Amino acid sequence: MSKMSLEDKAHFVIGTGMAGFSGDNAVIGATRNLVPGAAGTTYPLDSLGIPAIVLADGPAGLRIDATREGDSATYYCTHFPIGTLLASTWNTQLIEQVGQAIGEEVKEYGADVLLAPALNIMRNPLCGRNFEYYSEDPVVAGKTASAYITGVQKNDVGTSIKHFAANNQETNRMNNDARMSQRALREIYLKGFEIAIKESQPWTVMTSYNYVNGIYTSESKDLVQTILRDEWGYTGTVMTDWFGGKDGAKQMWAGNDMLQPGKAEQFDSIVAGVKSGKLAEADLDRNVARILNLIEKSPRFQGYQFSNKPDLEAHAQVTRQSAAEGMVLMKNEKALPFDDKIKNVALYGITSYDFIAGGTGSGNVNHAYVVSLLDGLKNGGYVVSDELKTAYETYISNAKKAAEAALEEQAKKDPKNAMLVKFLPQPLPAEKLFSADELTKQAEASDVAIITLGRISGEFLDRKAADFNLSDSERKLIEQVCDVYHKAGKQVVVLLNIGGVIETASWKNLPDAILCAWQAGQEGGNSVVDVLSGKQSPSGKFTMTWPIKFTDAYSTKNFPIDQDPRIDMMNQGQKGDVKNVDYTNYEEDIYVGYRYFDSFEVPVSYPFGYGLSYTTFEYSDAKISEKGDAYEITVNVKNTGKVEGKEVVELYISAPDNKAANKPVKELKAFAKTKLLSPDESETLTLTVKAADLASFDEAASAWVVAEGEYQFLVGASSQDIKATLKAKAKAQQTKVNSVMPLQAPLNLLKR
Ligand code: BGC
């Protein structure tokens, strides 16, 4: 560092720019070619022997260009399932394996840090990036992220846990102020990060775009130094999200070590800041040192000779299996798994033929192929109606042509945003409908019908109300197919190829089975058929509540519904004063997801933690004992059905006098999953809850406080299916933390 000039240091703490956005220069050109398509690099200081290291997205796999100019080789990456599906497995070992496979691709393609995982809380069902996120619950989010990070980093490459913190909407994401109580911040929005960071030590943390209580997270010393480093003991590097925050010198002061992908004015602001004394050079040096530490660990600095040949075949099996395990069986009236008599399948729904592997934007992966449901069924030995296939292929090809023409038109009108337009999630065309005659003939010729409902998910936009609800054509398709097939004595299965929850209450009585397949990565069709055929019994459970109407979630009062997204790639806009756009009041406070629905007894379509299996389980012999400063809960789970399966067991606590104390009626504290149990086989699961984890955040004391008294420990198959209630006493305890990031003006917070 002593050999670096001030200018060297100022370059070093910002990246090398981004093609098409922040200008071009020789450094950018050279670093960009390291791994084409990567999101960014650090700044090389060649004369000092400091190479640029490569930062690439994440999270559903490595995102780099699949082809390179003048090079006949390909650089495809495996498209793994979206984050929501991974979390729905509740299987941390499996998630770690997925992370390990992703990390191998990072390393073998010459990248150094994967910009993942993403674990913002699913505050509202319509957040556009929920597909990348894990849960409405911080324990699920934190444990999932921790397993993912551990897996990736086993390859000696880095991760970047993101977006720290409270990036819970896409609308005006560069300039939205998330206003919340210190309690909600600590208990809900930071808790998952705290768990993952303490358990898995990600090499880097990525701050978010938004403000929290009036201050950009990347400019918040309270967040990046006091909470992250002083309280949680984090020793790694912090970087901004791409073009996040405004004041480079302030970001440096806060301890946001690196600004990505970097812009000229940030360089100027840092140099000027040091010269004027606004920024202490010691602060800059501290950040430089942390980036140096990161580089030192990187494969590139270590001279790792990457092969450009990760084991894509092995990883295809990893994604196929993990995807099947995260699918959630929502309803099953003896329709699944298909029995031996099912051979001919009538396949409806656009996405059956054009299966969606994952989301758009930075979370996309340049995969070599996607196995559609059609191909999956064929691979599984089923016969799919050719007539339907041809009809759909023509319909889809025409719809695609029309959509492409419309996009081109849009790009011509708005050439500045032409590149962005390609990135945005585009709505799917209306569903194809059939006459009663056509349907009758199709029903005669097949043994079962599958209807897939699809939703595109992606970055930059929040989902629209219409995206949650079924379209008229979808509703008609379900009604008509169910009607005709049922009259013909045949069953109908609805498959959901989606990235976030949709409306189900009004139609779920119609089909015989519903399977949520999420967006299941490149092997999606095969994974679905593994479940439909019974090769794999479904064992996923929901990590979020499925409300009856999206307005049932209390947070919807304070969420941008169908607003202009205000896409501002380079963060050139300023914050205005429009509710839910420029600022969002988190009035639901800690009552997010099931904490709200269950505490206020608001009916739901499917509760948090819900998911069926092809077999049944019996819980018995639940016990609790105190072990040092923790409670140990054991429960016996027996497979009482006819086929093998795995069961997820959820442990909630219910605090004494929770209503009077304004605490949720229950909160998840631990979970476990059985191994694959054969019929009649059982397993005793052990779940541990630390006494300190019974605490709620008390703002007045600025402390985590465990209230003395008797706590209930609820062993459940979902938040609304409690199988055993245990009781244990807790002593009062209090852990003080810094009183930071307060609300700037009081909010009308929901209370029980
Ligand atoms: C996203 C990040 C991503 C970054 C780099 C941003 O738009 O918010 O999640 O890692 O771009 O591509």
XYZ file of N, CA and C and ligand atoms in Angstrom, residues 18 39 57-58 63 115-116 118 129 132 162-163 167 170 173 206 209 241-242 362 459-460 569, ligand 1:
81
model
N -18.586 -0.507 -16.641
C -19.502 -1.491 -17.202
C -19.811 -1.113 -18.637
N -19.982 -9.613 -14.393
C -20.564 -8.314 -14.044
C -19.511 -7.235 -13.830
N -22.250 -12.698 -11.506
C -23.529 -13.140 -10.920
C -23.625 -14.652 -11.029
N -24.486 -15.238 -10.387
C -25.351 -15.340 -9.288
C -26.808 -14.842 -9.415
N -23.175 -16.444 -14.128
C -23.645 -15.744 -15.330
C -22.456 -15.139 -16.077
N -21.526 -13.323 -7.226
C -22.377 -12.291 -6.621
C -23.695 -12.923 -6.153
N -23.617 -13.678 -5.107
C -24.743 -14.449 -4.572
C -24.316 -14.969 -3.198
N -28.677 -14.201 -2.643
C -29.554 -13.058 -2.400
C -30.593 -13.478 -1.374
N -38.250 -9.421 -7.182
C -37.092 -10.310 -7.067
C -37.283 -11.412 -6.036
N -35.517 -14.770 -6.487
C -34.110 -14.989 -6.122
C -33.961 -15.184 -4.625
N -26.073 -10.742 -0.595
C -26.697 -9.493 -1.037
C -28.198 -9.543 -0.799
N -28.925 -8.454 -0.783
C -28.476 -7.071 -0.895
C -28.675 -6.480 0.483
N -33.668 -4.555 0.681
C -34.007 -4.292 -0.722
C -35.259 -5.102 -1.049
N -38.585 -3.504 -6.077
C -37.797 -3.125 -7.242
C -38.141 -1.719 -7.707
N -35.816 1.353 -7.144
C -34.937 0.686 -6.180
C -33.676 1.479 -5.856
N -22.555 -7.491 -0.263
C -22.960 -6.435 -1.196
C -24.057 -5.590 -0.553
N -29.323 -1.126 -2.833
C -29.521 0.149 -3.511
C -30.245 1.181 -2.652
N -23.833 -2.534 -4.517
C -24.514 -3.086 -5.682
C -24.176 -2.149 -6.850
N -24.443 -2.618 -8.071
C -23.978 -1.919 -9.264
C -24.545 -0.499 -9.385
N -29.918 -9.957 -13.752
C -28.620 -10.442 -13.287
C -28.703 -11.872 -12.770
N -35.599 -9.107 -12.596
C -35.115 -7.933 -11.888
C -35.769 -6.670 -12.450
N -35.659 -5.576 -11.765
C -36.043 -4.213 -12.179
C -37.503 -3.829 -11.966
N -30.677 2.978 -14.334
C -29.513 2.088 -14.293
C -28.308 2.672 -13.575
C -28.192 -6.432 -9.107
C -27.213 -7.309 -8.355
C -26.177 -7.843 -9.299
C -25.498 -6.690 -9.999
C -24.389 -7.113 -10.950
C -27.510 -5.412 -9.992
O -28.430 -4.865 -10.881
O -29.046 -5.788 -8.189
O -27.904 -8.346 -7.712
O -25.254 -8.653 -8.630
O -26.467 -5.973 -10.739
O -24.901 -7.675 -12.096
